CSV table of C-alpha atoms and ligand atoms in Angstrom, one decimal:
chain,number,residue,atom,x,y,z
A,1,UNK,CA,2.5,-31.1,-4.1
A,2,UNK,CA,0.1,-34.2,-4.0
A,3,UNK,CA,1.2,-37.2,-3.9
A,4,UNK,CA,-0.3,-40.1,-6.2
A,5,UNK,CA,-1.2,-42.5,-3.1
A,6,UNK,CA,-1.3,-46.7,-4.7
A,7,UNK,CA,-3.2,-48.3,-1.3
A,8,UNK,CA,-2.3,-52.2,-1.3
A,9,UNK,CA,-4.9,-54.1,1.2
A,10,UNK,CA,-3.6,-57.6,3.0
A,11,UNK,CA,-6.2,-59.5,3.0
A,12,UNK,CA,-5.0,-62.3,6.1
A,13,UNK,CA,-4.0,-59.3,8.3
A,14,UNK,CA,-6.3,-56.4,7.5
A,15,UNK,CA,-2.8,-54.5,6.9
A,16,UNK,CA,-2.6,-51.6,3.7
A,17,UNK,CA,0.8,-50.8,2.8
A,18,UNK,CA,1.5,-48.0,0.2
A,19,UNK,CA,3.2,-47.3,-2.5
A,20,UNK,CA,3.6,-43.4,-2.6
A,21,UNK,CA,5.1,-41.3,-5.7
A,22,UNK,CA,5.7,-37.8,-6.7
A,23,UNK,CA,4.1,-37.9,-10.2
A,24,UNK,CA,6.1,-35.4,-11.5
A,25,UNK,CA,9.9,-36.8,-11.1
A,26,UNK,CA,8.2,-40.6,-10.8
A,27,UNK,CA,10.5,-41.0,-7.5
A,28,UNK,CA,8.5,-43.3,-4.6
A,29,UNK,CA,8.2,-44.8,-1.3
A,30,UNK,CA,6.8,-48.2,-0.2
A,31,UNK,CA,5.0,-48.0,3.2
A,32,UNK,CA,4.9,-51.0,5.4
A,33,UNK,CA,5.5,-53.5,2.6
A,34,UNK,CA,4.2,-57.2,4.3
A,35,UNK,CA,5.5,-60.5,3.7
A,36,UNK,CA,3.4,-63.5,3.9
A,37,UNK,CA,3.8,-66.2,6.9
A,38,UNK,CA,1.9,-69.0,7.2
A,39,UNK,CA,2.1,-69.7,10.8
A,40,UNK,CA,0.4,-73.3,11.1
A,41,UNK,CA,3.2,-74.8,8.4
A,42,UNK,CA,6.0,-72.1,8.8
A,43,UNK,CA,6.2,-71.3,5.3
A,44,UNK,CA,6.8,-67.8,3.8
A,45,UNK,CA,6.0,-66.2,0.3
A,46,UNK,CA,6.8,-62.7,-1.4
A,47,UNK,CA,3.4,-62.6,-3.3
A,48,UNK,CA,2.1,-59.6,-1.5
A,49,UNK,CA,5.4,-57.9,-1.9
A,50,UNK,CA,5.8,-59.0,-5.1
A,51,UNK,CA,2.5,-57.0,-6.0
A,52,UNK,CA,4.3,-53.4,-4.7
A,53,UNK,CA,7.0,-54.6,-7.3
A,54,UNK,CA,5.0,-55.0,-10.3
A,55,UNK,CA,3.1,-51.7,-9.5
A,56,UNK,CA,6.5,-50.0,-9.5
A,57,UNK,CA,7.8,-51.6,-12.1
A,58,UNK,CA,4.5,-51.1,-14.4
A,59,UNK,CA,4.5,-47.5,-13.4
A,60,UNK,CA,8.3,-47.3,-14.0
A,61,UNK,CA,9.0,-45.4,-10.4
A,62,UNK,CA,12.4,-45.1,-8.7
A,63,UNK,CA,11.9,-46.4,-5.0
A,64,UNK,CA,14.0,-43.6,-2.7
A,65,UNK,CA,13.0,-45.3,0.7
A,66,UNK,CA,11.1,-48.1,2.6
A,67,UNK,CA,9.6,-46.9,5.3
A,68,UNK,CA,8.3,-48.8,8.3
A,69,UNK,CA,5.4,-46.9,10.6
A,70,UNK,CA,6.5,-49.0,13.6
A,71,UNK,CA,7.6,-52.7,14.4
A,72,UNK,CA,4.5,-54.3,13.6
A,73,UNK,CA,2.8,-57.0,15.6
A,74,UNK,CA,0.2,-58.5,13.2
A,75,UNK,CA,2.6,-58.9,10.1
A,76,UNK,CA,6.8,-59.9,9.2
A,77,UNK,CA,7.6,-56.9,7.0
A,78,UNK,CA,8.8,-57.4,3.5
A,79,UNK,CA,11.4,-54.5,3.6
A,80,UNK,CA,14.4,-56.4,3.6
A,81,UNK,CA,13.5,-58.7,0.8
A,82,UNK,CA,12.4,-55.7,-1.3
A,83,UNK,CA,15.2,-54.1,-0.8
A,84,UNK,CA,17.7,-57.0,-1.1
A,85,UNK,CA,16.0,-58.3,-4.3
A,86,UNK,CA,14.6,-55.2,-6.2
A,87,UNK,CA,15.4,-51.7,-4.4
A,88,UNK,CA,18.9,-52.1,-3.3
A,89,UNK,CA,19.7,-48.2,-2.9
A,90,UNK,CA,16.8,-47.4,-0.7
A,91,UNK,CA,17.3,-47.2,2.8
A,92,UNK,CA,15.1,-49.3,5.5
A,93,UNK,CA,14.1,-46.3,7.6
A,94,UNK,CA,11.8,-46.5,11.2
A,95,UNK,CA,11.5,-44.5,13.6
A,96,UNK,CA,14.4,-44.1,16.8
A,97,UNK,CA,12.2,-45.3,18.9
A,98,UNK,CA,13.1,-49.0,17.8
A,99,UNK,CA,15.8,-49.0,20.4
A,100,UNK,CA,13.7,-49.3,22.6
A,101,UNK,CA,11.8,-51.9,21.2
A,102,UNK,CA,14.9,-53.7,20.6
A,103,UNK,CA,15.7,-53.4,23.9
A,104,UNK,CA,12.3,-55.0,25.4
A,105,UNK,CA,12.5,-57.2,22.5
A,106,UNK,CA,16.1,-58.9,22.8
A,107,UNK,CA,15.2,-60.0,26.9
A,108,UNK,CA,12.0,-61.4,25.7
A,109,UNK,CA,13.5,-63.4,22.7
A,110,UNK,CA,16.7,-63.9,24.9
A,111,UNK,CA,18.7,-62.6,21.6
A,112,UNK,CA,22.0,-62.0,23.7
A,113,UNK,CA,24.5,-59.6,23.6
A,114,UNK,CA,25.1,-60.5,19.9
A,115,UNK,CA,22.2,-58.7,18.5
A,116,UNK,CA,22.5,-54.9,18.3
A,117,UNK,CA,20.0,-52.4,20.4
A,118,UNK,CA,20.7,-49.5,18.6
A,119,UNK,CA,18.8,-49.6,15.7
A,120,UNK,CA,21.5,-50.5,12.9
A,121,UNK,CA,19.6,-53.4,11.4
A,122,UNK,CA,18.2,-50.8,9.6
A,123,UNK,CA,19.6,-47.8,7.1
A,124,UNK,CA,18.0,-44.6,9.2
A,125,UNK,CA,16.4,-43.8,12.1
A,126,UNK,CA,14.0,-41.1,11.8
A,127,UNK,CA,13.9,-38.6,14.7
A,128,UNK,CA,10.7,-36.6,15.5
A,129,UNK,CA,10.1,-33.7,13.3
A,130,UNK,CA,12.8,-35.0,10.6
A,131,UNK,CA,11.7,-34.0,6.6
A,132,UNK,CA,13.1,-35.9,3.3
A,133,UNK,CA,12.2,-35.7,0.2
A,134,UNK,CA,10.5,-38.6,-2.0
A,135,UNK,CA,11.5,-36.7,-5.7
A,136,UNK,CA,10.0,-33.3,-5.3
A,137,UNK,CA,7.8,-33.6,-2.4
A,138,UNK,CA,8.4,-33.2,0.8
A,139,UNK,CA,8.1,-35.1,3.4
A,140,UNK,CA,8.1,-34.8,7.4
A,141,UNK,CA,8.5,-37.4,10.4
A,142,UNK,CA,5.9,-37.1,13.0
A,143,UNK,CA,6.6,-39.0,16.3
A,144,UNK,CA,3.5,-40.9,17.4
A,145,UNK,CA,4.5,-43.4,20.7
A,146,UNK,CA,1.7,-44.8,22.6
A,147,UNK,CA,0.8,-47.9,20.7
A,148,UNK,CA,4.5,-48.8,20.3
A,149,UNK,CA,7.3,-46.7,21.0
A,150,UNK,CA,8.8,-46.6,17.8
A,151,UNK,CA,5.9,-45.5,15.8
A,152,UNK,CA,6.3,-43.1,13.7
A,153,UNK,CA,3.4,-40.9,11.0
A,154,UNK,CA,4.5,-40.0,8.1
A,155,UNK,CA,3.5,-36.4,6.4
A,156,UNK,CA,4.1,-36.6,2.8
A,157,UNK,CA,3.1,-33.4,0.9
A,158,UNK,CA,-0.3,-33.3,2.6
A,159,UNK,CA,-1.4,-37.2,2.9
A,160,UNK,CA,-0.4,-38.7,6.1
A,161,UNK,CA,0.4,-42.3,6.6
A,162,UNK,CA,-0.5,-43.2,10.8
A,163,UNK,CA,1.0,-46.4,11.1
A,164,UNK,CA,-1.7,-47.7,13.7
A,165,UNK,CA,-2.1,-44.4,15.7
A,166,UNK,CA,-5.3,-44.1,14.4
A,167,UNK,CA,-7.7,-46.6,12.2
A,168,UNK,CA,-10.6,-45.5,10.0
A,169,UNK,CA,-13.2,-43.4,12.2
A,170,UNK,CA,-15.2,-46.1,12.7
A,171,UNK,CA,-11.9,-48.4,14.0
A,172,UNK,CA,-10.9,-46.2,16.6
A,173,UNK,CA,-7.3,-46.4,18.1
A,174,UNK,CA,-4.8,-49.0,18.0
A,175,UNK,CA,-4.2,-50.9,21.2
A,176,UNK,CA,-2.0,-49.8,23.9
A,177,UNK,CA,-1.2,-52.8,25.6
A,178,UNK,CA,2.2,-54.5,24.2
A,179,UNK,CA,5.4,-53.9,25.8
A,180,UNK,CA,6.0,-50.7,25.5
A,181,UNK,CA,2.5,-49.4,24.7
A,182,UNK,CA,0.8,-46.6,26.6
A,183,UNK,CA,-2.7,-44.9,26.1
A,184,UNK,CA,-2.0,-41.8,27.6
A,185,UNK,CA,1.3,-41.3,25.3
A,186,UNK,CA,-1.0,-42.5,22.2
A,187,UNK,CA,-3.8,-39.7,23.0
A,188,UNK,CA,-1.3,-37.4,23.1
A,189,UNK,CA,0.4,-38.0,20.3
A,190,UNK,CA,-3.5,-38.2,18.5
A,191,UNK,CA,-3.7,-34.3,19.1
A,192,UNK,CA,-0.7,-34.3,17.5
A,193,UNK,CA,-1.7,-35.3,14.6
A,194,UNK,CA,-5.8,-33.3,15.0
A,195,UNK,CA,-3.4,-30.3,14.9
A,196,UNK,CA,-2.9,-30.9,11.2
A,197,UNK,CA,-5.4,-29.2,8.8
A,198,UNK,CA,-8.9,-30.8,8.6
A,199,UNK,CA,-8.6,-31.5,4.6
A,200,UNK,CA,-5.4,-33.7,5.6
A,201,UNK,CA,-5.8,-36.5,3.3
A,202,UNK,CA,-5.3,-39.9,5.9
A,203,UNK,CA,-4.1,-42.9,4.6
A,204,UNK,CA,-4.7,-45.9,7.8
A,205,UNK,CA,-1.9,-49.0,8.4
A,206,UNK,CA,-4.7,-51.5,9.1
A,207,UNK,CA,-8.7,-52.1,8.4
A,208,UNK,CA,-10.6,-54.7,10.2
A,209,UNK,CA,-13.8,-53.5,7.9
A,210,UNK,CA,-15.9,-53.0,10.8
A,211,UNK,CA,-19.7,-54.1,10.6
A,212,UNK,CA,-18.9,-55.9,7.6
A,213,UNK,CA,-18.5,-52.6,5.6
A,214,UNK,CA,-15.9,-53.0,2.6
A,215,UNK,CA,-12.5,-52.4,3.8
A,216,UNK,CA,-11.3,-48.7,3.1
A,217,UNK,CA,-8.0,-46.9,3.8
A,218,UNK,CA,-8.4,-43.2,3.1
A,219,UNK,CA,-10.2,-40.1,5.4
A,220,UNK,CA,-9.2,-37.2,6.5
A,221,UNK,CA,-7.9,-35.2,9.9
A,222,UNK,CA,-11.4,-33.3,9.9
A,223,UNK,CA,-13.1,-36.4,9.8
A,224,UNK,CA,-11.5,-38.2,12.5
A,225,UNK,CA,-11.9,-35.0,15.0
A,226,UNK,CA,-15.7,-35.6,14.3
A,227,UNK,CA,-16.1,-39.3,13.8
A,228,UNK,CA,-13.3,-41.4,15.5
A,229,UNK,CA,-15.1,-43.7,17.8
A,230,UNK,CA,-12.0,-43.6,20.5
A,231,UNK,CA,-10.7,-39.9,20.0
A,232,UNK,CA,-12.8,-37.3,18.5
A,233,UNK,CA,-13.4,-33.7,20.0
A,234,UNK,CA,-14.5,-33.4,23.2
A,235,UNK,CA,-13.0,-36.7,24.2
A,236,UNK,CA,-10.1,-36.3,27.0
A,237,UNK,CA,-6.9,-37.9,28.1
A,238,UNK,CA,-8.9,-39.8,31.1
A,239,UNK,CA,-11.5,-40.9,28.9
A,240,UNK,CA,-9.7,-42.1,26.7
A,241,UNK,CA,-7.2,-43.8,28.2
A,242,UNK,CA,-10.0,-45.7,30.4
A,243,UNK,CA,-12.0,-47.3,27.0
A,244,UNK,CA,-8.5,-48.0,25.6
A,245,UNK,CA,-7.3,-49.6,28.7
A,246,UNK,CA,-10.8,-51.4,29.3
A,247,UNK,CA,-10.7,-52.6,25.7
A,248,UNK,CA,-7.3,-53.9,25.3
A,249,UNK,CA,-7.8,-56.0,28.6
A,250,UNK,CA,-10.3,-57.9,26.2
A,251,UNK,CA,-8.3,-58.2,23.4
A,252,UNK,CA,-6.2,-61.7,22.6
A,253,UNK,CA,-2.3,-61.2,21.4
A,254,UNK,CA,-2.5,-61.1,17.7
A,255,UNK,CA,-1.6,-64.1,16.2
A,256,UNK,CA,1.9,-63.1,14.4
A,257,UNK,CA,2.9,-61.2,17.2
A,258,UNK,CA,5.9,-63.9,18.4
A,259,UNK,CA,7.3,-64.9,15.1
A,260,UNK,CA,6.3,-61.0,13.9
A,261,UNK,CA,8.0,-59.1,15.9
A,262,UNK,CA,11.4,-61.0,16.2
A,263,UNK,CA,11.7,-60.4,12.6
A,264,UNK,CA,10.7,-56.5,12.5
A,265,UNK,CA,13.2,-55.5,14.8
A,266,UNK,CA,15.5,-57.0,12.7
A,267,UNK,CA,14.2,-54.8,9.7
A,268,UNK,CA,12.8,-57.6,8.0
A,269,UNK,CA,15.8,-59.9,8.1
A,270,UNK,CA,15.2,-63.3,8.8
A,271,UNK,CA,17.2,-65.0,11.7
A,272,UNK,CA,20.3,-66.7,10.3
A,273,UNK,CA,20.4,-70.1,9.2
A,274,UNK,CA,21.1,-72.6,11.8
A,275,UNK,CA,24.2,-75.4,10.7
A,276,UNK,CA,21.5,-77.3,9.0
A,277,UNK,CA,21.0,-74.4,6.4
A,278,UNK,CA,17.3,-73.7,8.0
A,279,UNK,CA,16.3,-70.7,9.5
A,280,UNK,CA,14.4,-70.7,12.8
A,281,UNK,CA,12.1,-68.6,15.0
A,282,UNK,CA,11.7,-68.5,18.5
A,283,UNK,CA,8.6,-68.5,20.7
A,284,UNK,CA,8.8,-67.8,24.5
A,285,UNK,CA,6.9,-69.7,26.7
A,286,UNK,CA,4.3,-68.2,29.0
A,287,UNK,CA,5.9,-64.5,28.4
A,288,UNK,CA,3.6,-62.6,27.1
B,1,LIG,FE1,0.9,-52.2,14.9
C-alpha cells in the first residue's frame, strides 16, 4: 500500500513535517508537526500547524496518531496543541528512547523530581521494530539513536520518514554532538536503514537547501547508498565518524535548542503558568 505523502516545509527552521494518509480508508498521521517561536520577543503562533489542519480538514482525513521522529532541537513541536485543539483521540507517540533524553534533560533544565523521566508526557512509546496501522497500511518503528537517543524512522507502507538520521544526499547526516548524540551509534543505525530496498521512497525531517538549490524532501534508499555526502557505500564506521565528529566541532548550538528542547520532552506541552498566569522557559547558563 502507498501512502499519499502531503510534505509541509518550515520555512525559519528548514524543518518538513508530514501529513501521511492511507487514500483508501482516508485515516492519517501528522509527522513532526512544528509550532512557531519567535525567540527575540518570546511570542508563539499555531500558523504552521494550523496549515496541517486545514490540509486535513480540506481532505476530510481522520488523524490516528502524531508522531514525533525524536525530540527536536531546531523547532517546539506543535503536537500537543494539535492534539488538544483539533485531534483529541490521537496519541502523541516518540520513540522510548526519550527517557533518556528526559533524563539528561531534567539535570540540565534543573526540572526536579516533579517532572516525570519515563516518558508519560506522551500517549506511547514506540519500541524498536513496533508496527501500527495508519487505516490500512502498515506501519513499522525503526530505531535510529546516534543523533539523539530517542530518534526513531518511521516505515510506513514503503515511504520512510528519518527524523534527522539522514538529510537529502547532498545534506549528509545530522549532527552527533548534543547530549546524548553519538556518530558511531548514528552510522550504525544508517545501515539500518541502507538495508531497506533501494526504491524505498525517503521522506527527510529537515532541508538546509544546500548550494542554494530549492528545498526538496523526497529520495530514495538507493539514492542515498550512492549519493549521501557523509554515508554512502564504501564509507566506514571510522570514516565516518571522524567527518562527523570533525564537522560538529564547527557547528554553533542551533538557536531553539534551550527553549526547544524543554518543551519536546514535554510532548509539546508548554511549562505551566507561573502565579502571574504567564508561562516561562528556562535557559541555563554556560551549560551547554
Ligand atoms: Fe533533530
Amino acid at each position: 500500500m502507498r501512502p499519499d505523502v502531503a510534505p509541509f516545509h518550515h520555512a525559519d527552521t528548514g524543518t518538513w513535517s508530514y501529513v501521511v494518509a492511507d487514500p483508501v480508508t482516508l485515516r492519517a498521521a501528522i509527522i513532526d508537526p512544528v509550532l512557531d517561536f519567535d525567540a527575540k520577543s518570546g511570542r508563539i503562533s499555531m500558523d504552521s500547524a494550523q496549515r496541517l489542519v486545514d490540509d486535513v480538514r480540506q481532505r476530510g482525513l481522520d488523524v490516528q496518531w502524531l508522531l514525533e521522529t525524536h525530540a527536536h532541537a531546531d523547532h517546539l513541536s506543535a503536537a500537543h496543541w494539535l492534539q488538544e485543539q483539533h485531534f483529541p483521540d490521537a496519541p502523541i507517540a516518540i520513540g522510548i528512547g526519550i527517557r533518556e533524553v528526559q533524563t539528561t534533560f531534567r539535570s540540565i533544565y534543573n526540572l526536579g523530581n516533579d517532572f516525570p523521566i519515563d516518558g508519560s508526557q506522551f500517549d506511547h512509546l514506540f519500541d524498536d521494530g513496533e508496527t501500527f496501522l495508519i487505516g490500512g497500511i502498515t506501519a513499522r518503528v525503526i530505531a535510529v539513536p546516534g543523533h539523539t537517543s530517542d530518534s526513531n524512522a518511521y516505515l510506513i507502507g514503503g515511504a520512510l520518514f528519518t527524523g534527522d538520521s539522514l538529510f537529502m544526499p547532498d545534506g549528509g547526516s545530522a549532527r552527533c554532538d548534543f547530549p546524548g548524540g553519538d556518530a558511531a551509534t548514528l552510522y550504525r543505525s544508517i545501515q539500518r536503514l541502507y538495508a531497506l530496498p533501494d526504491a524505498t521512497r525517503v521522506f527527510v525531517c529537515h532541508d538546509y537547501a544546500p548550494g542554494g538549490r530549492a528545498v526538496d524532501c523526497e529520495t530514495t534508499i538507493g539514492a542515498q547508498k550512492r549519493d549521501n555526502i557523509h554515508v554512502r557505500d564504501g564509507v566506514d564506521q571510522a570514516a565516518f565518524v571522524s567527518l562527523r565528529e570533525t564537522r560538529d566541532a564547527t557547528l554553533p548550538m542551533p538557536a531553539l535548542i534551550l527553549p526547544a528542547v524543554q518543551v519536546n520532552i514535554r510532548a509539546g506541552a508548554l511549562p505551566e503558568p507561573e502565579d502571574n498566569g504567564m508561562r516561562y522557559l528556562k535557559l541555563p547558563i554556560d551549560r551547554l
